[in-house]
GROMACS .gro file of C-alpha atoms in nm:
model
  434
    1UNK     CA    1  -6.587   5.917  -1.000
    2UNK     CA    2  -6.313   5.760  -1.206
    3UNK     CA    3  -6.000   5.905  -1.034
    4UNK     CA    4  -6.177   5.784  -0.731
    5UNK     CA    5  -6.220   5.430  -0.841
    6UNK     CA    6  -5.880   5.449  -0.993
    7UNK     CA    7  -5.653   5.607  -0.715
    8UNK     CA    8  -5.824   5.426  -0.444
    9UNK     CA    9  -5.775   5.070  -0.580
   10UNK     CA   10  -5.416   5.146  -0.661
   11UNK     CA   11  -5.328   5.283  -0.338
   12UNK     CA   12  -5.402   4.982  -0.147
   13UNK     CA   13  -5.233   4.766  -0.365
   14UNK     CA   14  -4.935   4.948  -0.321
   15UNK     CA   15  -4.876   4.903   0.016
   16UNK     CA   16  -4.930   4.528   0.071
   17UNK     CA   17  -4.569   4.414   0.105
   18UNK     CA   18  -4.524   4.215   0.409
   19UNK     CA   19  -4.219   4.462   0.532
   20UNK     CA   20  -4.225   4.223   0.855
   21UNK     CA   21  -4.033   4.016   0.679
   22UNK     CA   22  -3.732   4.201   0.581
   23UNK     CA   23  -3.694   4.345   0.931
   24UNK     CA   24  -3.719   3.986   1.040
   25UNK     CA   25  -3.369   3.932   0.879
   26UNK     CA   26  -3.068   3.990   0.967
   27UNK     CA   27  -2.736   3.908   0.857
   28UNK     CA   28  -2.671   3.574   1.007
   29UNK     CA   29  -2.319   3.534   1.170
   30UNK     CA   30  -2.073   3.231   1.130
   31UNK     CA   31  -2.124   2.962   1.354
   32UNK     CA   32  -2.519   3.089   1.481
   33UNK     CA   33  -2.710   2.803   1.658
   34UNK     CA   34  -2.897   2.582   1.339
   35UNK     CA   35  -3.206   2.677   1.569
   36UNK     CA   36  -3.134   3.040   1.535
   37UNK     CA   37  -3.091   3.023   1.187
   38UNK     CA   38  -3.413   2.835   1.111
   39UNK     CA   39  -3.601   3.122   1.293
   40UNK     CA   40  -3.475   3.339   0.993
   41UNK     CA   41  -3.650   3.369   0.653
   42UNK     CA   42  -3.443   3.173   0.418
   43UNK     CA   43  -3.319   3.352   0.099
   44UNK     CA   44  -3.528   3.276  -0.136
   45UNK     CA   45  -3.839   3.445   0.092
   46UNK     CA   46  -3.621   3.709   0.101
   47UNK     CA   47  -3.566   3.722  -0.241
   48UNK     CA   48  -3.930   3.675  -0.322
   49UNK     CA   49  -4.026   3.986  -0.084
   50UNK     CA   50  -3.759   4.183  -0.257
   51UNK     CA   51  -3.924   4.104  -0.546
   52UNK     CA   52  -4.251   4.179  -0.418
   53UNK     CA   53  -4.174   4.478  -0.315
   54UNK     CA   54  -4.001   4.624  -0.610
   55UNK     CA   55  -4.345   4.492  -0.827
   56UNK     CA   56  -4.565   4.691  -0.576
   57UNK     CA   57  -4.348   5.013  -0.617
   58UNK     CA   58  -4.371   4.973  -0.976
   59UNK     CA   59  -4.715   4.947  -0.951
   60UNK     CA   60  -4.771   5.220  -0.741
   61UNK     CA   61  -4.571   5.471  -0.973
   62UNK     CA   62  -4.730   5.337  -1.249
   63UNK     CA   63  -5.090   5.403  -1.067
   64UNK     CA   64  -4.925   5.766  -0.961
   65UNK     CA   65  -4.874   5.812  -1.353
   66UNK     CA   66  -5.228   5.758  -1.459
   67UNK     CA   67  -5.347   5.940  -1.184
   68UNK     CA   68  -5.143   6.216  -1.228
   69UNK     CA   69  -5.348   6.262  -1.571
   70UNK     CA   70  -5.655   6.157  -1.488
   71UNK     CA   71  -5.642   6.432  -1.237
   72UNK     CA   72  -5.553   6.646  -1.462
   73UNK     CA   73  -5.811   6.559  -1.700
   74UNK     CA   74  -6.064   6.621  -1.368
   75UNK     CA   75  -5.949   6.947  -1.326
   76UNK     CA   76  -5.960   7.057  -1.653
   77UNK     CA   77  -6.359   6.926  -1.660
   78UNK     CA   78  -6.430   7.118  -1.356
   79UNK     CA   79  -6.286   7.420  -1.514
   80UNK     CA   80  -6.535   7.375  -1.893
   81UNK     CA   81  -6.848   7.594  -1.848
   82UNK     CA   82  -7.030   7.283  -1.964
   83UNK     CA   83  -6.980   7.104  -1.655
   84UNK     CA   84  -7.243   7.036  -1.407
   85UNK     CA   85  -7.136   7.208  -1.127
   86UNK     CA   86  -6.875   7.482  -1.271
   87UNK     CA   87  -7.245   7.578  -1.497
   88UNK     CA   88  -7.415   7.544  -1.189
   89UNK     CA   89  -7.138   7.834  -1.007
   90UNK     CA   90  -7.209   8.061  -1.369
   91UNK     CA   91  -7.587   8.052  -1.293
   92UNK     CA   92  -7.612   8.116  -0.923
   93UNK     CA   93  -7.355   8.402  -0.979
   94UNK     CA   94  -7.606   8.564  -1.223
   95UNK     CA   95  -7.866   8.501  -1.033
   96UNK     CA   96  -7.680   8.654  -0.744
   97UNK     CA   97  -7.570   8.982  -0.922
   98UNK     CA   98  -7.950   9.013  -1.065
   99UNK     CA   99  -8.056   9.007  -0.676
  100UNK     CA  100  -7.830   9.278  -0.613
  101UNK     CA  101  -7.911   9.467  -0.843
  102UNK     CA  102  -8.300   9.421  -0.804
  103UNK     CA  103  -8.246   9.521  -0.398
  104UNK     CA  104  -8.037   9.877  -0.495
  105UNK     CA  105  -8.364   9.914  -0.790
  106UNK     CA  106  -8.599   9.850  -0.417
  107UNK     CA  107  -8.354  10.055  -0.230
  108UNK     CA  108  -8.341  10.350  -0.449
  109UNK     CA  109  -8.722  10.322  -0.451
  110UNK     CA  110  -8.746  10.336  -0.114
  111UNK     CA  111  -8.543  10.653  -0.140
  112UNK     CA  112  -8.733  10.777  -0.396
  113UNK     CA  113  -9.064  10.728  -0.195
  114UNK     CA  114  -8.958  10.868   0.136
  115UNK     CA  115  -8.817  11.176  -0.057
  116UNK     CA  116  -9.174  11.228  -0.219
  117UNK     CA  117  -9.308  11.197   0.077
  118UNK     CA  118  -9.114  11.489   0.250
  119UNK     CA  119  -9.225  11.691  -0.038
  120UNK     CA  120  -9.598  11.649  -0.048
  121UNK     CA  121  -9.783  11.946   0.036
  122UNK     CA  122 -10.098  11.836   0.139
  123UNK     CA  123 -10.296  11.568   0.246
  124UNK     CA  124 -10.374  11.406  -0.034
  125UNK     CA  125 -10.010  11.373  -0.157
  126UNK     CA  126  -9.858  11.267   0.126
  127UNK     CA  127 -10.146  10.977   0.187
  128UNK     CA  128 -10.004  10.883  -0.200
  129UNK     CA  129  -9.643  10.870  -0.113
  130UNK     CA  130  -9.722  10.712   0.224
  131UNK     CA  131  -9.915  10.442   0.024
  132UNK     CA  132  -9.605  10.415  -0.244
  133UNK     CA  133  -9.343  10.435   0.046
  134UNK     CA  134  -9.508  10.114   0.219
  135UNK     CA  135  -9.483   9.940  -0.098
  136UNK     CA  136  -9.142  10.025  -0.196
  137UNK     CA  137  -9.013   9.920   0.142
  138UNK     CA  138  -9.236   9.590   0.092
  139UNK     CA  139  -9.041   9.564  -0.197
  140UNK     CA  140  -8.756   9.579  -0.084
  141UNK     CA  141  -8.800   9.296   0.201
  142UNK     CA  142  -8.879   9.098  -0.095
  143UNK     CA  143  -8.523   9.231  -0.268
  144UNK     CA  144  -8.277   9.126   0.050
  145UNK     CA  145  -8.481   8.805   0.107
  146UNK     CA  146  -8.437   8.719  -0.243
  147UNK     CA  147  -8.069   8.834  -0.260
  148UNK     CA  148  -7.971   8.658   0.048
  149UNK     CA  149  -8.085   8.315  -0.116
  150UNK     CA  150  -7.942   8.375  -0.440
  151UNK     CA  151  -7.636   8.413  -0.272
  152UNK     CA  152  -7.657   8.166  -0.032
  153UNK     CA  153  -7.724   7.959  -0.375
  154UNK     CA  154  -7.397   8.111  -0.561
  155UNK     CA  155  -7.227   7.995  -0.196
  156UNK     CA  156  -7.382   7.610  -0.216
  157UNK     CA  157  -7.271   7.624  -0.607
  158UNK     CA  158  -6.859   7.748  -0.558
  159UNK     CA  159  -6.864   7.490  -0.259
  160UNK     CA  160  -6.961   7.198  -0.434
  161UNK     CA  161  -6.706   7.332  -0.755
  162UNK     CA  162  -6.466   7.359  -0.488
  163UNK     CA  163  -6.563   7.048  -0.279
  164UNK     CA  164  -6.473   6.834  -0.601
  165UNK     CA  165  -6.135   6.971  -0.688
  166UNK     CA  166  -6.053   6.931  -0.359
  167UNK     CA  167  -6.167   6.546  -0.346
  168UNK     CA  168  -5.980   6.489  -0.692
  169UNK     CA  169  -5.652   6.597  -0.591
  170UNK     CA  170  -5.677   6.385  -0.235
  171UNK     CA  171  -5.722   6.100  -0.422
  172UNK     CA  172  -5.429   6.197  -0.600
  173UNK     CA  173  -5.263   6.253  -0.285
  174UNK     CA  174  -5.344   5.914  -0.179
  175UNK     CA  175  -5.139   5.703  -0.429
  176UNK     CA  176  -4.867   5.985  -0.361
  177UNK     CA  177  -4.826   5.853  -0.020
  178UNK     CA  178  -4.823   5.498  -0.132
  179UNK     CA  179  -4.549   5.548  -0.355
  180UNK     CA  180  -4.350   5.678  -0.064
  181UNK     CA  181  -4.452   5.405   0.154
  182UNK     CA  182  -4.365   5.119  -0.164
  183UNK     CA  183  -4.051   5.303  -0.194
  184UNK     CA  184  -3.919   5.230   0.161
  185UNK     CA  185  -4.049   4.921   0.198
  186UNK     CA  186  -3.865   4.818  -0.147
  187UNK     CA  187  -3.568   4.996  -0.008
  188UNK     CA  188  -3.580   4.792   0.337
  189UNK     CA  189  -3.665   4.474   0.146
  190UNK     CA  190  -3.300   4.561  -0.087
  191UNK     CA  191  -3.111   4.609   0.242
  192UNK     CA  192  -3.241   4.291   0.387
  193UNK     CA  193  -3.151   4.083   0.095
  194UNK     CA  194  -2.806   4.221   0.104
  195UNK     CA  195  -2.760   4.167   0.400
  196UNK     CA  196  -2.826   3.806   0.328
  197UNK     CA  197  -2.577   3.822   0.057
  198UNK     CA  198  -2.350   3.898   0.231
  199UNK     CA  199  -2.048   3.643   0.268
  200UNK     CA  200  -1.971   3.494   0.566
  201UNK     CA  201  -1.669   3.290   0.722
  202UNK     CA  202  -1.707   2.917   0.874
  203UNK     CA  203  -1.401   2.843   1.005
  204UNK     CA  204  -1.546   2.459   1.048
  205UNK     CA  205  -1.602   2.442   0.676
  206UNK     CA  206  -1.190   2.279   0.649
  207UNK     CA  207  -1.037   2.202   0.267
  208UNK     CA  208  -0.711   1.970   0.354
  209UNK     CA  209  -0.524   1.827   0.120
  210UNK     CA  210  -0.319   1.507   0.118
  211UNK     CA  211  -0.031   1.296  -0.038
  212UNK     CA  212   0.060   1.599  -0.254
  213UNK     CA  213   0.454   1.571  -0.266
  214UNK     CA  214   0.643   1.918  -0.145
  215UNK     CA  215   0.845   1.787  -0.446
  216UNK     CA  216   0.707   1.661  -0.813
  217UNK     CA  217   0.971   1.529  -1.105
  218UNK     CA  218   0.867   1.695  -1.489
  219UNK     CA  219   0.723   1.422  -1.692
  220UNK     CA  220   0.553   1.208  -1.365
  221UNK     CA  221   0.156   1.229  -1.275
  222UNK     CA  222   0.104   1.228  -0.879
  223UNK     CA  223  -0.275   1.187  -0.739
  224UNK     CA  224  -0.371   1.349  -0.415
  225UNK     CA  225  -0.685   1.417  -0.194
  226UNK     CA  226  -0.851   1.726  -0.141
  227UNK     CA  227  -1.104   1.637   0.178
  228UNK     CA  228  -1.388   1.875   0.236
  229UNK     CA  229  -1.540   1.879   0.612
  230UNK     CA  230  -1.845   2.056   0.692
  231UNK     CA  231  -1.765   2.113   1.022
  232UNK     CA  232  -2.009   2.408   1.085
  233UNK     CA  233  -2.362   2.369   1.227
  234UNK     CA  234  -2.547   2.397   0.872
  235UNK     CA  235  -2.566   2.220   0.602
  236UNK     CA  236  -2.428   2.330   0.309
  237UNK     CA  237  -2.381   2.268  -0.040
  238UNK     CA  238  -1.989   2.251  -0.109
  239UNK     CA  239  -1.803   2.422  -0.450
  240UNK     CA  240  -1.422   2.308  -0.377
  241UNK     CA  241  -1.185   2.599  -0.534
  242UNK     CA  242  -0.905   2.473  -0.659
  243UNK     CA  243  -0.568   2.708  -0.828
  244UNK     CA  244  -0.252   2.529  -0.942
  245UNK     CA  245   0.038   2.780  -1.023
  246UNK     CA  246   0.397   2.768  -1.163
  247UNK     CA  247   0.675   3.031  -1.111
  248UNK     CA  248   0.718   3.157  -1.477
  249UNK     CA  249   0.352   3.029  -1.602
  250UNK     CA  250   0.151   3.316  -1.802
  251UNK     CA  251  -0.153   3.426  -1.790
  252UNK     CA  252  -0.300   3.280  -2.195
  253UNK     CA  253   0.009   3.050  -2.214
  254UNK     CA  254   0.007   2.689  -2.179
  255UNK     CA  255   0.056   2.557  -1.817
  256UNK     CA  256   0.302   2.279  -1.722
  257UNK     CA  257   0.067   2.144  -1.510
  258UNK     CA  258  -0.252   1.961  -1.608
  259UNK     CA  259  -0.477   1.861  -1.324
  260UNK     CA  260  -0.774   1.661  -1.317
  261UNK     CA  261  -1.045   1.616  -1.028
  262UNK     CA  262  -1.291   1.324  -0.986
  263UNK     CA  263  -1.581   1.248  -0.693
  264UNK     CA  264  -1.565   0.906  -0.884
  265UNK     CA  265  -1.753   0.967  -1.168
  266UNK     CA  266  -1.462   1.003  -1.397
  267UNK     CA  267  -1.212   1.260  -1.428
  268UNK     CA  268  -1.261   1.602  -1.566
  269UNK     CA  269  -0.939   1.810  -1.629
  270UNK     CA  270  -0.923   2.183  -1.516
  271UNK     CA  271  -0.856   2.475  -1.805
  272UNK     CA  272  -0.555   2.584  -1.639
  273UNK     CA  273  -0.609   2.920  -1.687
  274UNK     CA  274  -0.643   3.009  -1.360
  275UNK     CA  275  -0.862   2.937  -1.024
  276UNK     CA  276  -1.181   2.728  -1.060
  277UNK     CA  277  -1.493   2.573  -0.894
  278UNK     CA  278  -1.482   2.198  -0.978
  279UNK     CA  279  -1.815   2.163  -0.931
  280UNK     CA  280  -2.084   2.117  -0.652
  281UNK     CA  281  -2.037   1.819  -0.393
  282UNK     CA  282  -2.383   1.806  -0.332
  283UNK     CA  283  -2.551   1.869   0.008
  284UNK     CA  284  -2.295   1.820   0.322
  285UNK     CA  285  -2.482   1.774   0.649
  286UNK     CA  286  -2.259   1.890   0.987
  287UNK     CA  287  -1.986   1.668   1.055
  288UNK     CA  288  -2.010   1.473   0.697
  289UNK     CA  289  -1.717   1.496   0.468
  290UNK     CA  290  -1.624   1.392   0.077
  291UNK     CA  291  -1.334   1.339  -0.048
  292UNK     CA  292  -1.247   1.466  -0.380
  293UNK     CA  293  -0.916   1.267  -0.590
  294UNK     CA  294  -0.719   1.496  -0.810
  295UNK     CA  295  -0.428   1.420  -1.072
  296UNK     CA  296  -0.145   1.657  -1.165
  297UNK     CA  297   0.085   1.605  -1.464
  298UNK     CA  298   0.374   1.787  -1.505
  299UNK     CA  299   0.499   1.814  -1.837
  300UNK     CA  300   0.859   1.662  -1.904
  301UNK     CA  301   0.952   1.993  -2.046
  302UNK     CA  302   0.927   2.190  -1.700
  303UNK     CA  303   1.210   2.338  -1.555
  304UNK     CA  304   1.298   2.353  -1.193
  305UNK     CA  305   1.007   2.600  -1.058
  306UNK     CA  306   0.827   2.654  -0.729
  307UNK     CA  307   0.456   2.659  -0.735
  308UNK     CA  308   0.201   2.636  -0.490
  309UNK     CA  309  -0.183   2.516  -0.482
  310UNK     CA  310  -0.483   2.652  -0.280
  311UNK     CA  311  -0.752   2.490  -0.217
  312UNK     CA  312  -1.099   2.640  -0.025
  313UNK     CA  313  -1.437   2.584   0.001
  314UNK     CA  314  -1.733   2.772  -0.118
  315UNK     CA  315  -2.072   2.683  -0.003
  316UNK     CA  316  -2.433   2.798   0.015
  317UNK     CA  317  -2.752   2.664   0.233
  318UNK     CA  318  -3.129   2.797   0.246
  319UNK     CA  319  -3.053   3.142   0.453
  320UNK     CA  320  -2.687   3.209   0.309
  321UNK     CA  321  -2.566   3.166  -0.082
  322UNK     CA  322  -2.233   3.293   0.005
  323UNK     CA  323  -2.033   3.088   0.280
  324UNK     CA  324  -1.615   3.085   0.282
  325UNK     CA  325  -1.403   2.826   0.453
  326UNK     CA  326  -1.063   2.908   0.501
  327UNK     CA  327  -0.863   2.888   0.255
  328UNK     CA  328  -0.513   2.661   0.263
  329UNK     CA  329  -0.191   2.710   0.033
  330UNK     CA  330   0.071   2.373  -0.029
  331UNK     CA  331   0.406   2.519  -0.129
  332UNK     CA  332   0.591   2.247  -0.340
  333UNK     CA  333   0.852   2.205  -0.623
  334UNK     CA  334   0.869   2.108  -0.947
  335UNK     CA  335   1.242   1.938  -1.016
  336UNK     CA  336   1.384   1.883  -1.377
  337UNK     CA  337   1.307   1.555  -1.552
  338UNK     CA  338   1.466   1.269  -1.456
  339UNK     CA  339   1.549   1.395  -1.110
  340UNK     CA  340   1.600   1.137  -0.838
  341UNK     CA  341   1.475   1.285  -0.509
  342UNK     CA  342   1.421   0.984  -0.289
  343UNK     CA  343   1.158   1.014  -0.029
  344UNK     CA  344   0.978   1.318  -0.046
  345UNK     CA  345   0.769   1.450   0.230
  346UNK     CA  346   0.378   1.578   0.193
  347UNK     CA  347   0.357   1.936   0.148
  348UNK     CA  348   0.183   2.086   0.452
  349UNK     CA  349  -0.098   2.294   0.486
  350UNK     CA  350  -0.029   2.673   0.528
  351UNK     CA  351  -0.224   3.039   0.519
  352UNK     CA  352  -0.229   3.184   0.228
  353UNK     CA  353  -0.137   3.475   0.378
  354UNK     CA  354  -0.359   3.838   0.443
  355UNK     CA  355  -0.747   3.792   0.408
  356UNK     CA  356  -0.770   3.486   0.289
  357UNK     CA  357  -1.157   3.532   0.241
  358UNK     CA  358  -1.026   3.710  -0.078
  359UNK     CA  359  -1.010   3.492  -0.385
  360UNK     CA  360  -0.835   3.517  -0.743
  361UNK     CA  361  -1.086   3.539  -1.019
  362UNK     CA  362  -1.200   3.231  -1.122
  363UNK     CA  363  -1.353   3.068  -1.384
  364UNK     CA  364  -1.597   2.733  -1.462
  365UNK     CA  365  -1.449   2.438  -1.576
  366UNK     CA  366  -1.516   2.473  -1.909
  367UNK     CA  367  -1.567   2.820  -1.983
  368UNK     CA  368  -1.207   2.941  -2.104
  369UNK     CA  369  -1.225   3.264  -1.914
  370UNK     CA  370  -0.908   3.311  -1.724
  371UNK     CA  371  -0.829   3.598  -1.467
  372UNK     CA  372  -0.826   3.949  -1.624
  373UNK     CA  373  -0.457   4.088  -1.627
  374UNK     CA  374  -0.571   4.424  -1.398
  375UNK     CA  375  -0.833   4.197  -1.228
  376UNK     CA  376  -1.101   4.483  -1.308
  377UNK     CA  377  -1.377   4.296  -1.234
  378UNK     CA  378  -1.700   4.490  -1.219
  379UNK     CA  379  -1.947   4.536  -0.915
  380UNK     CA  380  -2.248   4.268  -0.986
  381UNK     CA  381  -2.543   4.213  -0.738
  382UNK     CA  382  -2.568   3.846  -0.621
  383UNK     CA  383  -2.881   3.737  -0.735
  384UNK     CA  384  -2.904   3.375  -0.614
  385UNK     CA  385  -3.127   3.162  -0.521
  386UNK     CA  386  -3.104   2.968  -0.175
  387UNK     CA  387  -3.003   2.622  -0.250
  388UNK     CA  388  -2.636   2.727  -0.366
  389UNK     CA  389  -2.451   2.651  -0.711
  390UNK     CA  390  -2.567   2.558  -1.047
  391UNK     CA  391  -2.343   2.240  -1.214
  392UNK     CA  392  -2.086   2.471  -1.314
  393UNK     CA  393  -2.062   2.575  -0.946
  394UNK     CA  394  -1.992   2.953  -1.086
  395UNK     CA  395  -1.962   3.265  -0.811
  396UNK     CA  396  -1.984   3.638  -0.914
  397UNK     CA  397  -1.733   3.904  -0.914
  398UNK     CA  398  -1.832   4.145  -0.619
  399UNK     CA  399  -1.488   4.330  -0.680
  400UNK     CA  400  -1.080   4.356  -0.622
  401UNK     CA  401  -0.842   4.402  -0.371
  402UNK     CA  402  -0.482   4.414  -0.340
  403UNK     CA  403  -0.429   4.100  -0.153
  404UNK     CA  404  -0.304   3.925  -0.448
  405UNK     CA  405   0.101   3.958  -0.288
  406UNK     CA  406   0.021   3.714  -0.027
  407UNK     CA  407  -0.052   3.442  -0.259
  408UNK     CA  408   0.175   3.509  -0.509
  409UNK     CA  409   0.495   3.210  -0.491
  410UNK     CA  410   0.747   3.492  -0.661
  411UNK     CA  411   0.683   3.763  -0.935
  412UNK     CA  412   0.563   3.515  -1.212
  413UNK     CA  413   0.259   3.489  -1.003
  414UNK     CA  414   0.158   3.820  -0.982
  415UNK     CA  415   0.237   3.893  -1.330
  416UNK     CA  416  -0.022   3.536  -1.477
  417UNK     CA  417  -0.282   3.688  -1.193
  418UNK     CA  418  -0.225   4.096  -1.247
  419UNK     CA  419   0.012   4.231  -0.986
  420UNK     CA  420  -0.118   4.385  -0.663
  421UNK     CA  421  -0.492   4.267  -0.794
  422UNK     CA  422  -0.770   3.983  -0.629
  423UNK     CA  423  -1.112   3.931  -0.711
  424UNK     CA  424  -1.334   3.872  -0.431
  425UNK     CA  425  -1.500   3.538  -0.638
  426UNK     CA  426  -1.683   3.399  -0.358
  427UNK     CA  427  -2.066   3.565  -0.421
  428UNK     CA  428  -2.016   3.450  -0.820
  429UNK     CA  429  -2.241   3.155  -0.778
  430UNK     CA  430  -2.524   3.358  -0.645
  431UNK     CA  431  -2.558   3.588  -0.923
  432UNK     CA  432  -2.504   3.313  -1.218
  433UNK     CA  433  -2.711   3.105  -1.064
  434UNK     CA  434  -3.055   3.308  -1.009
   0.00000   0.00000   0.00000
């Protein structure tokens, strides 16, 4: 039968997701054993079985769909008079009522006989009825046994009728039940994957900065390092963030400070407009480190401001796109032209203060897309694949905070960056770069 055929086939494809897999993965802590982690299915098997999944539930409510008319259509067949075995019922129920009705014709004859009989009044009548009585009764052994079969017949017919609306609508029932069972394993492939998404903190994974001054004259360029350690037990690719703010610098204006990065492939200036990735290191193996050189300008126009830089590392390997290092803040000042402040000491290393997994939005070099002034950044899935960051090195916007008063230098901060307001940038590269 076609629903068969149809139902059956669809049904088993709808419940070949290897669901083994997503229970196979948890979230994977900071700092797990390497051998641990390589137990794991990376993230990109886990984003191919997500995937897999959601295809096979889509298939199997697409398969439900057909079905769904095709039994209908079945039903509807069963129900025409000018189908086999609904015709089949109509006949063997005549049949059936014209054997009833033949055995109450015998019956009555029977009657008939044995009340002739009583009346006879001599022997020659009653040997007549006698002989007519025999027959009618012979008769009417003839009537039951054929009424019995005829109905026995009508039985076979509403059986079969029945048998095959019955078989129509379990096959239907069959790709019912693999919906439901596609539907949770699509659900427990989702929750493994987000899991996976999840960020997590590696303390190991450092971002240090030195030879910045604590103080910088308007109108003078001073270079610094930014080192990046992988001190963790995986190995990562490394997207340095790096935010350089003023007191009194607005979000859209022009910034006094111009600051270019370089891995030694020439120098590439940041927009300015707020945090950014300056772009993938490449692949850090544990205990490797690369240094990345960085020039600030301040322009000669500056007045006497405080302004601080943070510096942190994002990073990504096969089984996590979303690892944070902790993030550092240098407090320094910016003195007015042609100040003369002798030796100036580095400006040291300090928390930025609250969760310092939170991030300001950032942007990609490049892109001209500064922080939004309420930060309202909406909820986007990461969508990554394993092997980390794309050239732009660009993260997704999983959401805000209020942490934003721990970084802020003094009010100017918070109102360039949207007072009270953080973006949680870390997961950005996952979703830009699937």
């Amino acid at each position: 039968m076609k629903l068969r055929r149809r139902l059956a086939v669809a049904a088993a494809v709808a419940v070949t997701t290897p669901v083994a897999l997503f229970t196979a993965a948890p979230a994977l802590a900071a700092g797990k054993p390497a051998a641990q982690i390589q137990n794991q299915p990376t993230y990109a098997e886990l984003e191919k079985a997500a995937g897999d999944a959601r295809k096979a539930y889509e298939d199997a409510v697409a398969a439900k769909e057909r079905g769904l008319k095709d039994l209908k259509a079945t039903l509807d067949s069963l129900a025409s008079d000018t189908h086999p075995l609904r015709a089949a019922t109509i006949t063997a129920a005549k049949a059936a009522k014209d054997a009833a009705a033949a055995r109450a014709t015998a019956e009555q004859a029977v009657a008939d006989a044995e009340a002739t009989l009583e009346a006879a009044g001599n022997d020659t009548d009653r040997a007549a009825a006698q002989k007519a009585l025999e027959t009618a009764e012979a008769d009417l052994v003839a009537a039951v046994k054929a009424q019995q079969e005829a109905d026995t017949t009508a039985e076979q017919a509403n059986t079969a009728l029945s048998d095959a609306r019955v078989a129509a609508t379990r096959e239907y029932s069959l790709i019912t039940a693999a919906v439901d069972k596609a539907s949770k394993a699509a659900e427990t492939a989702e929750k493994a994957l987000d899991a996976a998404r999840k960020c997590i903190r590696e303390n190991g994974l450092t971002s240090l900065v030195t030879e910045l001054p604590s103080e910088v004259v308007a109108g003078t360029t001073v270079g610094f390092t930014l080192r990046v350690t992988n001190g963790t037990e995986r190995t990562l690719t490394v997207d340095p963030l790096v935010f350089v703010h003023a007191n009194g610098e607005h979000s859209g204006g022009k910034s006094p400070l111009e600051v270019k990065w370089s891995t030694g492939s020439g120098w590439q200036t940041l927009t300015g407009d707020g945090p950014e990735h300056i772009g993938p290191l490449g692949t850090l193996k544990p205990g490797e480190r690369s240094d990345v050189r960085l020039r600030m300008r301040i322009d000669s126009a500056s007045r006497a401001a405080d302004a601080l830089a943070l510096f942190a590392s994002d990073a990504s390997d096969a089984y996590k796109p979303c690892v944070h290092g902790p993030m550092k803040r240098y407090e320094f000042k910016i003195l007015p032209a042609g100040s003369k402040p002798g030796a100036v000491d580095e400006a040291k290393p300090g928390q930025p203060g609250g969760d310092d997994d939170k991030r300001p939005d950032t942007a990609a070099p490049g892109t001209g897309t500064g922080p939004s002034a309420q930060g309202g950044a909406s909820q986007q899935p990461a969508q990554a694949p394993a092997t980390g960051t794309d050239t732009a090195g660009n993260l997704a916007r999983t959401g805000t905070s209020s942490a934003m008063a721990p970084l802020a230098l003094a009010s100017a901060v918070a109102v360039a960056l949207g007072a009270g307001t953080v973006v949680a940038i870390r997961r950005r590269k996952a979703a830009q770069n699937a």
